[in-house]
CSV table of C-alpha atoms in Angstrom, one decimal:
chain,number,residue,atom,x,y,z
A,1,MET,CA,-239.0,-104.6,4.4
A,2,GLU,CA,-242.6,-103.7,5.2
A,3,ARG,CA,-244.8,-101.6,2.9
A,4,ASP,CA,-246.9,-99.0,4.7
A,5,PRO,CA,-250.2,-98.5,2.9
A,6,ARG,CA,-250.7,-95.2,4.6
A,7,LEU,CA,-250.6,-92.0,2.6
A,8,ALA,CA,-247.8,-89.5,2.8
A,9,PRO,CA,-248.7,-86.3,4.7
A,10,GLY,CA,-251.3,-84.4,2.7
A,11,GLY,CA,-250.5,-86.6,-0.3
A,12,PRO,CA,-253.6,-88.7,-1.2
A,13,GLY,CA,-252.8,-91.5,-3.5
A,14,VAL,CA,-249.1,-91.5,-2.6
A,15,THR,CA,-247.8,-94.8,-1.1
A,16,ARG,CA,-245.1,-94.4,1.5
A,17,TRP,CA,-242.4,-97.0,2.1
A,18,ARG,CA,-241.2,-97.3,5.7
A,19,PRO,CA,-238.6,-99.7,6.7
A,20,VAL,CA,-239.0,-101.7,9.9
A,21,SER,CA,-236.4,-99.8,11.8
A,22,SER,CA,-237.5,-96.3,10.7
A,23,ARG,CA,-239.3,-95.6,13.9
A,24,ARG,CA,-236.2,-96.1,15.9
A,25,LEU,CA,-234.2,-94.0,13.5
A,26,ALA,CA,-236.8,-91.2,13.7
A,27,LEU,CA,-236.5,-91.2,17.5
A,28,LEU,CA,-232.7,-90.9,17.1
A,29,LEU,CA,-232.9,-87.9,14.8
A,30,ALA,CA,-235.6,-86.3,16.8
A,31,GLY,CA,-233.4,-86.6,19.9
A,32,ALA,CA,-230.5,-85.0,18.0
A,33,LEU,CA,-232.6,-81.8,17.4
A,34,SER,CA,-234.8,-81.7,20.4
A,35,ALA,CA,-232.2,-79.8,22.5
A,36,PHE,CA,-232.0,-77.1,19.8
A,37,ALA,CA,-235.7,-76.2,19.5
A,38,ALA,CA,-235.2,-72.7,20.9
A,39,GLN,CA,-232.3,-72.0,18.5
A,40,ALA,CA,-232.4,-69.7,15.5
A,41,ALA,CA,-233.0,-72.4,13.0
A,42,SER,CA,-232.9,-76.2,12.5
A,43,HIS,CA,-231.4,-77.8,9.5
A,44,VAL,CA,-231.5,-81.4,8.2
A,45,PHE,CA,-229.1,-82.1,5.3
A,46,LEU,CA,-229.9,-85.3,3.4
A,47,VAL,CA,-227.1,-86.6,1.2
A,48,GLN,CA,-228.0,-89.4,-1.2
A,49,ASN,CA,-225.6,-92.4,-1.5
A,50,SER,CA,-227.7,-95.0,-3.3
A,51,GLY,CA,-226.5,-96.9,-6.3
A,52,TRP,CA,-227.5,-94.3,-8.8
A,53,MET,CA,-225.1,-91.9,-7.1
A,54,GLU,CA,-222.1,-94.1,-7.8
A,55,PRO,CA,-220.3,-91.7,-10.2
A,56,PHE,CA,-220.6,-88.9,-7.7
A,57,TYR,CA,-218.6,-91.0,-5.2
A,58,THR,CA,-216.1,-92.8,-7.5
A,59,ASP,CA,-215.1,-90.0,-9.9
A,60,PRO,CA,-211.8,-88.6,-8.4
A,61,GLN,CA,-212.9,-85.2,-9.7
A,62,SER,CA,-216.3,-85.3,-8.3
A,63,PRO,CA,-217.2,-82.0,-6.4
A,64,TYR,CA,-220.2,-83.6,-4.7
A,65,LYS,CA,-218.9,-83.8,-1.2
A,66,ALA,CA,-217.3,-80.4,-1.4
A,67,LEU,CA,-220.6,-78.8,-2.6
A,68,VAL,CA,-222.4,-80.4,0.4
A,69,THR,CA,-219.8,-78.9,2.8
A,70,GLU,CA,-220.0,-75.4,1.2
A,71,VAL,CA,-223.9,-75.4,1.3
A,72,VAL,CA,-223.9,-76.3,5.0
A,73,GLN,CA,-221.4,-73.5,5.6
A,74,ALA,CA,-223.5,-71.0,3.8
A,75,ALA,CA,-226.8,-72.1,5.1
A,76,MET,CA,-226.1,-72.2,8.7
A,77,GLN,CA,-225.6,-69.5,11.3
A,78,PRO,CA,-223.6,-69.9,14.5
A,79,GLY,CA,-226.7,-70.5,16.7
A,80,ASP,CA,-228.4,-73.0,14.4
A,81,ALA,CA,-228.9,-76.7,14.9
A,82,LEU,CA,-227.9,-79.4,12.4
A,83,VAL,CA,-228.4,-83.1,11.6
A,84,LEU,CA,-226.4,-84.3,8.6
A,85,ALA,CA,-227.6,-87.7,7.3
A,86,SER,CA,-227.0,-90.0,4.3
A,87,PHE,CA,-230.0,-91.7,2.7
A,88,ASN,CA,-230.9,-94.3,0.1
A,89,GLN,CA,-233.8,-96.7,0.9
A,90,GLY,CA,-234.2,-98.2,4.3
A,91,VAL,CA,-234.4,-101.9,4.6
A,92,PRO,CA,-234.0,-104.3,7.6
A,93,GLY,CA,-230.5,-104.0,8.9
A,94,ALA,CA,-229.8,-100.9,6.9
A,95,PRO,CA,-232.1,-98.0,8.0
A,96,SER,CA,-232.3,-94.8,6.0
A,97,PRO,CA,-231.7,-91.9,6.5
A,98,HIS,CA,-228.5,-92.6,8.6
A,99,ALA,CA,-227.4,-89.8,10.9
A,100,LEU,CA,-223.7,-88.8,10.3
A,101,LEU,CA,-223.6,-85.7,12.5
A,102,ALA,CA,-225.9,-84.0,14.9
A,103,GLN,CA,-224.9,-80.9,16.8
A,104,LYS,CA,-225.7,-77.5,18.1
A,105,GLY,CA,-223.9,-74.7,16.2
A,106,LYS,CA,-222.2,-74.5,12.9
A,107,PRO,CA,-219.6,-77.1,12.1
A,108,ASP,CA,-216.3,-76.1,10.5
A,109,ARG,CA,-215.2,-77.4,7.1
A,110,GLU,CA,-212.6,-79.7,8.7
A,111,LYS,CA,-215.3,-81.5,10.8
A,112,LEU,CA,-217.7,-81.8,7.8
A,113,ARG,CA,-214.9,-83.3,5.6
A,114,GLY,CA,-214.1,-85.8,8.3
A,115,VAL,CA,-217.8,-86.9,8.3
A,116,LEU,CA,-218.3,-86.9,4.5
A,117,ASP,CA,-215.0,-88.1,3.2
A,118,PRO,CA,-215.5,-91.8,4.4
A,119,LEU,CA,-219.1,-91.8,3.0
A,120,GLN,CA,-219.4,-94.3,0.2
A,121,VAL,CA,-222.2,-95.8,-1.9
A,122,GLY,CA,-224.6,-97.7,0.3
A,123,ARG,CA,-225.0,-101.5,-0.1
A,124,LYS,CA,-227.9,-103.8,0.7
A,125,PRO,CA,-227.4,-106.1,3.7
A,126,GLY,CA,-225.9,-109.5,2.8
A,127,GLY,CA,-224.6,-108.8,-0.6
A,128,LYS,CA,-222.8,-106.4,-2.9
A,129,ALA,CA,-225.9,-105.0,-4.6
A,130,MET,CA,-226.0,-101.2,-4.3
A,131,ALA,CA,-228.9,-99.6,-2.3
A,132,ASP,CA,-232.0,-98.3,-4.0
A,133,THR,CA,-233.5,-94.9,-3.6
A,134,ASP,CA,-236.6,-93.4,-1.8
A,135,LEU,CA,-236.8,-89.7,-1.9
A,136,GLY,CA,-240.2,-89.6,-0.2
A,137,GLU,CA,-239.0,-91.7,2.7
A,138,ALA,CA,-236.0,-89.5,3.3
A,139,VAL,CA,-238.0,-86.2,3.3
A,140,GLY,CA,-240.8,-87.6,5.3
A,141,THR,CA,-238.4,-89.0,8.0
A,142,ALA,CA,-236.6,-85.7,8.2
A,143,ILE,CA,-239.9,-83.7,8.7
A,144,ASP,CA,-241.7,-86.1,11.0
A,145,GLY,CA,-238.8,-87.6,12.8
A,146,ALA,CA,-235.8,-85.2,12.9
A,147,LEU,CA,-237.9,-82.0,13.1
A,148,ALA,CA,-240.9,-83.7,14.7
A,149,GLY,CA,-243.1,-81.4,12.6
A,150,LYS,CA,-241.5,-78.2,14.0
A,151,PRO,CA,-240.2,-75.4,11.8
A,152,GLY,CA,-236.9,-75.9,10.0
A,153,LEU,CA,-235.2,-76.4,6.6
A,154,VAL,CA,-234.7,-79.8,4.9
A,155,TRP,CA,-232.0,-79.9,2.3
A,156,LEU,CA,-231.8,-82.8,-0.2
A,157,PHE,CA,-228.8,-83.5,-2.5
A,158,THR,CA,-229.9,-86.0,-5.1
A,159,ASN,CA,-229.5,-87.0,-8.8
A,160,ASN,CA,-233.3,-87.0,-8.9
A,161,ARG,CA,-233.8,-90.7,-9.8
A,162,ASN,CA,-236.4,-92.0,-7.3
A,163,SER,CA,-236.4,-95.9,-7.6
A,164,PRO,CA,-237.5,-97.8,-4.6
A,165,ASN,CA,-236.7,-101.5,-4.9
A,166,ASN,CA,-234.8,-100.7,-8.2
A,167,ASP,CA,-238.2,-99.7,-9.8
A,168,GLN,CA,-237.5,-98.6,-13.3
A,169,ALA,CA,-240.7,-96.5,-13.4
A,170,THR,CA,-238.8,-93.4,-12.2
A,171,ALA,CA,-241.2,-91.0,-13.8
A,172,ARG,CA,-244.1,-92.4,-11.6
A,173,ARG,CA,-241.9,-92.4,-8.6
A,174,ASN,CA,-240.8,-88.8,-9.2
A,175,ARG,CA,-244.4,-87.9,-9.7
A,176,GLU,CA,-245.3,-89.3,-6.3
A,177,PHE,CA,-242.4,-87.4,-4.8
A,178,TYR,CA,-243.6,-84.1,-6.3
A,179,GLN,CA,-247.1,-84.8,-5.2
A,180,LEU,CA,-245.8,-85.1,-1.6
A,181,ILE,CA,-244.2,-81.7,-2.0
A,182,HIS,CA,-247.2,-79.9,-3.5
A,183,GLU,CA,-249.8,-81.5,-1.4
A,184,GLY,CA,-247.9,-82.0,1.9
A,185,LYS,CA,-249.2,-79.5,4.4
A,186,ALA,CA,-246.0,-79.3,6.5
A,187,ILE,CA,-243.9,-78.1,3.4
A,188,ARG,CA,-244.8,-74.5,3.0
A,189,LYS,CA,-242.1,-73.5,0.5
A,190,ALA,CA,-239.9,-75.6,-1.8
A,191,LEU,CA,-237.2,-74.7,-4.2
A,192,ALA,CA,-234.9,-76.7,-6.5
A,193,PHE,CA,-231.4,-75.8,-7.7
A,194,PRO,CA,-230.5,-77.7,-10.8
A,195,LEU,CA,-226.7,-77.8,-11.0
A,196,LYS,CA,-224.3,-78.9,-13.7
A,197,MET,CA,-222.0,-81.6,-12.4
A,198,PRO,CA,-220.6,-84.0,-15.0
A,199,VAL,CA,-219.1,-87.1,-13.3
A,200,GLN,CA,-218.0,-90.5,-14.7
A,201,GLY,CA,-218.1,-93.6,-12.5
A,202,ALA,CA,-217.2,-97.2,-13.1
A,203,GLN,CA,-220.8,-98.1,-13.9
A,204,TYR,CA,-222.8,-94.9,-14.4
A,205,ARG,CA,-222.3,-91.4,-15.8
A,206,ALA,CA,-224.3,-88.3,-14.7
A,207,GLY,CA,-224.4,-84.7,-15.9
A,208,GLY,CA,-226.2,-82.9,-13.2
A,209,LEU,CA,-227.3,-82.7,-9.5
A,210,MET,CA,-230.4,-81.3,-7.9
A,211,VAL,CA,-230.4,-79.6,-4.6
A,212,TYR,CA,-233.7,-79.2,-2.9
A,213,VAL,CA,-234.6,-77.1,0.2
A,214,PHE,CA,-237.9,-77.5,1.9
A,215,ALA,CA,-239.1,-74.9,4.4
A,216,VAL,CA,-241.3,-76.6,7.1
A,217,GLN,CA,-244.0,-74.4,8.6
A,218,GLU,CA,-244.2,-70.6,8.3
A,219,GLN,CA,-241.2,-70.0,10.5
A,220,GLY,CA,-239.2,-72.2,8.1
A,221,VAL,CA,-240.4,-70.0,5.2
A,222,ARG,CA,-239.1,-66.9,7.1
A,223,GLU,CA,-235.7,-68.5,7.7
A,224,LEU,CA,-235.4,-69.5,4.1
A,225,ASP,CA,-236.4,-66.0,2.8
A,226,ALA,CA,-233.8,-64.4,5.1
A,227,LEU,CA,-231.1,-66.8,4.0
A,228,LEU,CA,-231.9,-66.0,0.2
A,229,ALA,CA,-232.1,-62.3,1.0
A,230,GLY,CA,-228.7,-62.4,2.8
A,231,GLY,CA,-226.9,-63.7,-0.2
A,232,ARG,CA,-224.8,-66.3,1.5
A,233,LEU,CA,-226.2,-69.1,-0.5
A,234,LYS,CA,-225.8,-67.3,-3.7
A,235,GLN,CA,-222.0,-67.3,-3.2
A,236,VAL,CA,-222.1,-71.2,-3.3
A,237,ILE,CA,-225.0,-71.8,-5.8
A,238,THR,CA,-225.3,-69.3,-8.5
A,239,GLU,CA,-228.1,-70.9,-10.4
A,240,THR,CA,-231.6,-69.4,-10.2
A,241,PRO,CA,-233.8,-71.6,-7.9
A,242,ALA,CA,-236.8,-73.2,-9.5
A,243,ARG,CA,-239.9,-72.7,-7.4
A,244,LEU,CA,-241.9,-75.8,-6.7
A,245,LYS,CA,-244.2,-74.3,-3.9
A,246,PRO,CA,-246.1,-72.1,-3.4
A,247,LEU,CA,-247.5,-71.3,-6.8
A,248,ASP,CA,-250.3,-69.1,-5.5
A,249,GLN,CA,-248.4,-66.4,-3.7
A,250,ASP,CA,-246.0,-63.7,-4.9
A,251,THR,CA,-246.3,-65.0,-8.4
A,252,VAL,CA,-245.7,-61.6,-10.1
A,253,ARG,CA,-243.8,-58.4,-9.2
A,254,LEU,CA,-244.8,-54.9,-9.9
A,255,VAL,CA,-241.9,-52.6,-10.6
A,256,PRO,CA,-242.8,-48.9,-11.2
A,257,ALA,CA,-241.1,-47.8,-14.4
A,258,ARG,CA,-242.6,-44.4,-15.0
A,259,VAL,CA,-244.8,-42.1,-12.7
A,260,GLU,CA,-246.6,-39.0,-13.7
A,261,ASN,CA,-247.0,-36.7,-10.7
A,262,THR,CA,-250.3,-35.1,-9.9
A,263,PRO,CA,-251.0,-31.7,-8.5
A,264,GLY,CA,-250.1,-31.8,-4.7
A,265,VAL,CA,-248.5,-35.3,-4.9
A,266,ARG,CA,-244.9,-36.3,-5.7
A,267,TYR,CA,-244.1,-39.9,-6.4
A,268,THR,CA,-240.8,-41.7,-5.9
A,269,VAL,CA,-239.5,-45.2,-6.5
A,270,LEU,CA,-237.6,-46.5,-3.6
A,271,PRO,CA,-234.9,-49.2,-3.8
A,272,GLY,CA,-236.6,-52.6,-4.1
A,273,GLY,CA,-239.4,-51.1,-6.3
A,274,ARG,CA,-241.5,-49.7,-3.4
A,275,LEU,CA,-243.6,-46.7,-4.3
A,276,ARG,CA,-243.7,-43.6,-2.1
A,277,ALA,CA,-246.3,-40.9,-2.5
A,278,GLU,CA,-245.6,-37.5,-0.7
A,279,LEU,CA,-248.1,-34.7,-0.3
A,280,ASP,CA,-248.5,-31.6,1.8
A,281,ALA,CA,-251.6,-31.3,4.0
A,282,ASP,CA,-251.9,-27.6,3.1
A,283,THR,CA,-252.0,-28.4,-0.6
A,284,PRO,CA,-255.1,-30.4,-1.6
A,285,ALA,CA,-254.2,-33.3,-4.0
A,286,SER,CA,-256.3,-33.8,-7.1
A,287,GLY,CA,-256.5,-36.3,-9.9
A,288,ASN,CA,-255.2,-39.8,-10.3
A,289,ALA,CA,-251.6,-40.7,-10.9
A,290,ARG,CA,-250.7,-42.5,-14.1
A,291,ILE,CA,-248.2,-45.2,-13.3
A,292,THR,CA,-246.5,-47.5,-15.8
A,293,TRP,CA,-245.3,-50.7,-14.3
A,294,ARG,CA,-243.1,-53.6,-15.3
A,295,LEU,CA,-245.1,-56.7,-14.6
A,296,GLU,CA,-242.5,-59.4,-13.9
A,297,ASN,CA,-243.0,-63.2,-13.6
A,298,ALA,CA,-241.6,-64.2,-10.3
A,299,MET,CA,-242.3,-68.0,-10.7
A,300,TYR,CA,-239.2,-69.3,-12.4
A,301,PRO,CA,-239.3,-71.8,-14.2
A,302,TYR,CA,-243.0,-71.4,-15.1
A,303,THR,CA,-244.5,-69.2,-17.9
A,304,ILE,CA,-247.8,-67.6,-17.1
A,305,LYS,CA,-249.5,-68.8,-20.2
A,306,GLN,CA,-252.7,-66.8,-19.4
A,307,ALA,CA,-254.3,-65.1,-16.5
A,308,ASP,CA,-256.8,-62.3,-15.8
A,309,ILE,CA,-255.3,-59.6,-13.6
A,310,THR,CA,-257.0,-57.1,-11.2
A,311,ALA,CA,-255.5,-54.8,-8.6
A,312,GLN,CA,-256.6,-52.7,-5.7
A,313,ALA,CA,-254.9,-50.3,-3.3
A,314,ALA,CA,-255.1,-50.2,0.5
A,315,LEU,CA,-254.3,-46.7,1.5
A,316,ALA,CA,-255.3,-44.7,4.6
A,317,GLY,CA,-257.7,-47.5,5.7
A,318,GLU,CA,-259.6,-47.5,2.4
A,319,MET,CA,-259.5,-50.0,-0.4
A,320,LYS,CA,-259.6,-48.4,-3.9
A,321,PRO,CA,-259.6,-50.2,-7.2
A,322,VAL,CA,-256.7,-49.7,-9.5
A,323,ALA,CA,-257.5,-49.5,-13.2
A,324,LEU,CA,-255.1,-51.6,-15.3
A,325,SER,CA,-254.4,-51.7,-19.0
A,326,PRO,CA,-254.2,-54.4,-20.1
A,327,ASP,CA,-256.2,-56.5,-17.6
A,328,ALA,CA,-254.9,-59.9,-18.8
A,329,VAL,CA,-251.5,-61.6,-19.0
A,330,ARG,CA,-250.5,-63.8,-21.9
A,331,ASN,CA,-247.3,-65.8,-22.3
A,332,LEU,CA,-245.4,-64.0,-19.5
A,333,ALA,CA,-242.1,-65.8,-19.3
A,334,PRO,CA,-239.7,-65.5,-16.4
A,335,GLY,CA,-237.2,-62.6,-16.9
A,336,ARG,CA,-239.4,-61.0,-19.7
A,337,PRO,CA,-241.4,-58.1,-18.2
A,338,GLN,CA,-244.7,-56.8,-19.6
A,339,PRO,CA,-245.6,-53.2,-19.5
A,340,LEU,CA,-248.7,-52.4,-17.5
A,341,ALA,CA,-250.4,-49.0,-17.2
A,342,SER,CA,-252.6,-48.1,-14.2
A,343,SER,CA,-254.5,-45.2,-12.7
A,344,LEU,CA,-254.0,-44.7,-8.9
A,345,GLY,CA,-255.7,-42.1,-6.7
A,346,LEU,CA,-255.0,-41.3,-3.0
A,347,PRO,CA,-258.0,-41.3,-0.6
A,348,VAL,CA,-257.4,-37.8,0.5
A,349,ALA,CA,-260.6,-37.5,2.4
A,350,ASN,CA,-259.4,-40.2,4.8
A,351,LEU,CA,-256.0,-38.6,5.6
A,352,PRO,CA,-255.6,-37.0,9.0
A,353,GLY,CA,-256.5,-33.3,9.1
A,354,LYS,CA,-253.9,-30.6,10.0
A,355,TRP,CA,-255.5,-30.1,13.5
A,356,SER,CA,-255.4,-33.8,14.3
A,357,LEU,CA,-253.2,-35.3,17.0
A,358,ALA,CA,-251.2,-37.1,14.4
A,359,ALA,CA,-250.6,-33.9,12.5
A,360,LEU,CA,-249.6,-31.9,15.6
A,361,SER,CA,-247.2,-34.6,16.6
A,362,THR,CA,-245.4,-34.7,13.3
A,363,ALA,CA,-245.4,-31.0,12.5
A,364,GLY,CA,-242.5,-30.0,10.4
A,365,SER,CA,-241.8,-33.6,9.4
A,366,ALA,CA,-243.9,-36.3,7.7
A,367,GLN,CA,-246.3,-38.8,9.0
A,368,VAL,CA,-245.8,-42.2,7.3
A,369,LEU,CA,-248.9,-44.2,6.4
A,370,PRO,CA,-248.1,-47.7,5.2
A,371,GLY,CA,-250.2,-49.1,2.4
A,372,ARG,CA,-250.1,-51.7,-0.3
A,373,ILE,CA,-251.2,-52.6,-3.8
A,374,GLU,CA,-252.6,-56.1,-4.1
A,375,VAL,CA,-252.4,-57.8,-7.6
A,376,ARG,CA,-254.7,-60.8,-8.2
A,377,LEU,CA,-254.3,-63.3,-11.0
A,378,ALA,CA,-257.4,-65.4,-11.9
A,379,ASN,CA,-258.0,-68.2,-14.4
A,380,GLN,CA,-254.3,-68.7,-14.2
A,381,ARG,CA,-252.6,-71.3,-16.4
A,382,LEU,CA,-248.9,-72.1,-15.9
A,383,GLU,CA,-246.6,-73.9,-18.3
A,384,LEU,CA,-243.1,-75.0,-17.8
A,385,SER,CA,-240.8,-72.6,-19.6
A,386,GLN,CA,-239.0,-73.9,-22.7
A,387,ALA,CA,-235.7,-72.5,-21.3
A,388,PHE,CA,-236.1,-74.7,-18.3
A,389,ARG,CA,-236.9,-77.8,-20.3
A,390,GLU,CA,-233.7,-77.3,-22.4
A,391,ARG,CA,-231.7,-76.8,-19.2
A,392,MET,CA,-233.1,-80.0,-17.7
A,393,ALA,CA,-232.5,-81.9,-20.9
A,394,GLU,CA,-228.8,-80.8,-20.8
A,395,LEU,CA,-228.3,-81.8,-17.1
A,396,PHE,CA,-230.5,-84.9,-17.0
A,397,PRO,CA,-230.6,-86.3,-20.6
A,398,GLY,CA,-233.5,-88.8,-21.0
A,399,ASP,CA,-235.0,-88.0,-17.6
A,400,PRO,CA,-238.7,-87.3,-17.6
A,401,LEU,CA,-238.3,-84.6,-15.0
A,402,PRO,CA,-239.7,-81.6,-17.0
A,403,ASP,CA,-243.1,-83.3,-17.3
A,404,ILE,CA,-243.1,-83.9,-13.6
A,405,PHE,CA,-242.6,-80.2,-12.8
A,406,THR,CA,-246.0,-79.6,-14.2
A,407,PRO,CA,-247.9,-77.6,-11.4
A,408,PRO,CA,-251.1,-78.9,-9.9
A,409,ALA,CA,-254.1,-78.1,-12.1
A,410,GLU,CA,-256.2,-76.7,-9.1
A,411,ILE,CA,-253.8,-73.8,-8.7
A,412,GLN,CA,-255.6,-71.2,-10.8
A,413,HIS,CA,-255.4,-68.2,-8.6
A,414,SER,CA,-252.6,-66.2,-7.0
A,415,ARG,CA,-251.8,-62.9,-5.5
A,416,ALA,CA,-248.9,-60.6,-5.0
A,417,VAL,CA,-248.4,-57.6,-2.8
A,418,LEU,CA,-246.4,-54.3,-3.4
A,419,PRO,CA,-245.8,-52.2,-0.4
A,420,VAL,CA,-246.6,-48.4,-0.8
A,421,GLU,CA,-245.7,-45.6,1.5
A,422,VAL,CA,-247.7,-42.5,1.9
A,423,ARG,CA,-245.8,-39.6,3.5
A,424,LEU,CA,-248.1,-36.7,4.6
A,425,ARG,CA,-246.2,-33.5,5.4
A,426,TYR,CA,-247.7,-31.0,7.9
A,427,GLY,CA,-246.6,-27.4,8.2
A,428,SER,CA,-245.6,-25.9,11.5
A,429,GLY,CA,-248.5,-23.3,11.6
A,430,PRO,CA,-251.0,-25.4,13.5
A,431,LEU,CA,-248.4,-26.6,15.9
A,432,LEU,CA,-247.2,-23.0,16.7
A,433,ALA,CA,-250.9,-21.9,17.0
A,434,ALA,CA,-251.5,-24.8,19.4
A,435,ILE,CA,-248.3,-23.9,21.4
A,436,GLY,CA,-249.4,-20.3,21.6
A,437,GLY,CA,-252.8,-21.2,22.8
A,438,LEU,CA,-251.2,-23.5,25.4
A,439,PHE,CA,-249.0,-20.7,26.7
A,440,ALA,CA,-252.0,-18.3,26.8
A,441,LEU,CA,-253.9,-20.9,28.8
A,442,LEU,CA,-251.0,-21.4,31.1
A,443,ALA,CA,-250.6,-17.7,31.6
A,444,THR,CA,-254.3,-17.3,32.5
A,445,GLY,CA,-254.0,-20.3,34.8
A,446,GLY,CA,-250.9,-18.7,36.5
A,447,ALA,CA,-252.7,-15.4,37.0
A,448,LEU,CA,-255.6,-17.1,38.6
A,449,LEU,CA,-253.3,-19.1,40.8
A,450,VAL,CA,-251.6,-16.0,42.0
A,451,ALA,CA,-254.9,-14.3,42.5
A,452,ALA,CA,-256.1,-17.3,44.5
A,453,THR,CA,-253.1,-17.4,46.8
A,454,ARG,CA,-252.3,-13.7,47.3
A,455,GLY,CA,-253.1,-12.3,50.7
A,456,ARG,CA,-255.7,-9.3,50.8
A,457,LYS,CA,-256.6,-6.5,53.2
A,458,VAL,CA,-260.2,-5.6,53.8
A,459,LEU,CA,-261.8,-2.9,56.0
A,460,VAL,CA,-264.8,-3.9,58.0
A,461,THR,CA,-266.9,-1.7,60.5
A,462,VAL,CA,-268.6,-3.6,63.3
A,463,ASP,CA,-270.8,-1.6,65.7
A,464,GLY,CA,-269.0,1.6,64.5
A,465,GLU,CA,-265.6,0.1,65.1
A,466,GLN,CA,-263.3,-0.1,62.0
A,467,ARG,CA,-261.1,-3.2,61.7
A,468,THR,CA,-258.6,-4.2,59.1
A,469,LEU,CA,-258.5,-7.9,58.4
A,470,ARG,CA,-256.1,-10.1,56.3
A,471,THR,CA,-257.7,-12.8,54.2
A,472,ARG,CA,-257.3,-14.7,50.9
A,473,ALA,CA,-259.6,-16.1,48.2
A,474,GLY,CA,-261.8,-18.9,49.5
A,475,ALA,CA,-261.4,-17.9,53.2
A,476,LYS,CA,-264.4,-17.5,55.6
A,477,THR,CA,-263.6,-15.2,58.4
A,478,PRO,CA,-266.0,-14.8,61.5
A,479,LEU,CA,-266.7,-11.3,62.8
A,480,TYR,CA,-267.3,-10.7,66.5
A,481,ASN,CA,-268.8,-7.7,68.4
A,482,ALA,CA,-267.3,-6.1,71.5
A,483,ALA,CA,-269.0,-8.7,73.7
A,484,GLY,CA,-267.3,-11.5,71.8
A,485,ASP,CA,-270.5,-12.8,70.1
A,486,GLN,CA,-270.2,-13.7,66.3
A,487,VAL,CA,-272.4,-11.4,64.5
A,488,ALA,CA,-271.4,-12.1,60.8
A,489,GLU,CA,-269.1,-13.9,58.5
A,490,LEU,CA,-266.8,-12.4,55.9
A,491,ARG,CA,-266.4,-14.5,52.7
A,492,THR,CA,-263.6,-13.8,50.2
A,493,THR,CA,-263.6,-14.9,46.5
A,494,LEU,CA,-261.3,-14.2,43.5
A,495,PHE,CA,-263.6,-11.3,42.7
A,496,GLY,CA,-264.2,-9.6,46.0
A,497,HIS,CA,-265.7,-9.8,49.5
A,498,GLN,CA,-269.2,-10.2,50.9
A,499,LEU,CA,-270.9,-10.4,54.2
A,500,ALA,CA,-273.0,-13.5,55.2
A,501,ASN,CA,-274.9,-14.7,58.1
A,502,VAL,CA,-275.4,-11.2,59.6
A,503,HIS,CA,-277.3,-11.5,62.9
A,504,GLU,CA,-280.5,-9.5,63.4
A,505,GLY,CA,-279.7,-6.1,65.0
A,506,ALA,CA,-276.0,-6.2,64.3
A,507,SER,CA,-274.4,-3.2,62.7
A,508,VAL,CA,-271.8,-4.7,60.2
A,509,ARG,CA,-270.6,-3.3,56.9
A,510,LEU,CA,-267.7,-3.3,54.5
A,511,GLY,CA,-265.5,-0.3,54.5
A,512,LYS,CA,-265.9,2.7,56.9
């Protein structure tokens, strides 16, 4: 095995181990997914089979492989792409990860069982020693090789013992692994599902399993969020996911608990906690709304030990500060909301007037103006919640995992956004008045058109001879004397007739 002194992506100070044949393996996995780049999502499922995983493979009652099967089924849609691979630590003659299945489309359970059932604990070449573990190598190869840095989801099934070369300093190795997660730029979102899975093998015993999912690039984040929102994964894994990354976005939730309406404004709390403000354009709104919120910590398993909190509202193209009371957070644990009072005003002066095009186009209904409330936490200090520590101690007794979950010290600021909907109702009066004016204008135009195109009779006397001529508005009619010489011109407009270019000495007049 060669040791690569290069740093992991975005992870200064983290040494990365790369086996001699990993380049070839990366090309193999990349080729497996290259044909699926245009599909809905790409998934790489990494199933650990190192020596530390021995009880998960040898216990007859182990649900390990069944869990992998069901997670694959829940995570994938029919159009997705998949690489399923086992991993331990790559060495010459035994590369890791090792692709078990690569295909376009969602595999059925029978096919997954046929691939996973024969899988056993990995062995080092030339002996009976069980393979070691390198979590960073597995995740790095999946991102750089199988996905080739493109968007997708990387799933990792592990007992969380990271011990390359059977290194007993698992705490340090785990710390390197988490540094890769926090500082690696390719991973935009990371979740961990701690699961209770007691198994007894011939050599080892284990009480729990960790399932990670890493969203690569922003498209991967959207795919993961859609998967979680759809509830498919929740049917397989009922545990609340522990967030590893990001820790500076959507850290808190604002849920309106009580709203005091102000004159001219009606407030409603919509499903999902969105706030709607409805007002009539004919009824001027006044005053600020008093809103009591439930401030919820959305960063399980972290407690927000302390943070200063500010907020502002973006409504109708204007940013307005939101007064909060209190303006600080202390010991906000996951699942324990803190009441938060606020004063919110609508920028009425910036709303479209009742004679605006927007008002006329939505008369009798409502114009929807999207907005948002931004909450910012500064001087933020996070602490792993006691409940999570106790949970980890139960699943992984003696493991230093909770200390390794400590978030990076540089993450001291975060923000969250609450969508707000302003519905401005306009009466039908301005629209009816506009329609009436339009009809009047059309009627006037029609009358002018008729007048312009209607034929007219006019009596003209030339040298004492009376003549009746037919003409229309805009016409120029030449007038001749008895000798055939043009002596004048009759011009007709919407408003009458007139003689023009009358020759000297000619006797020409309108009428008799």
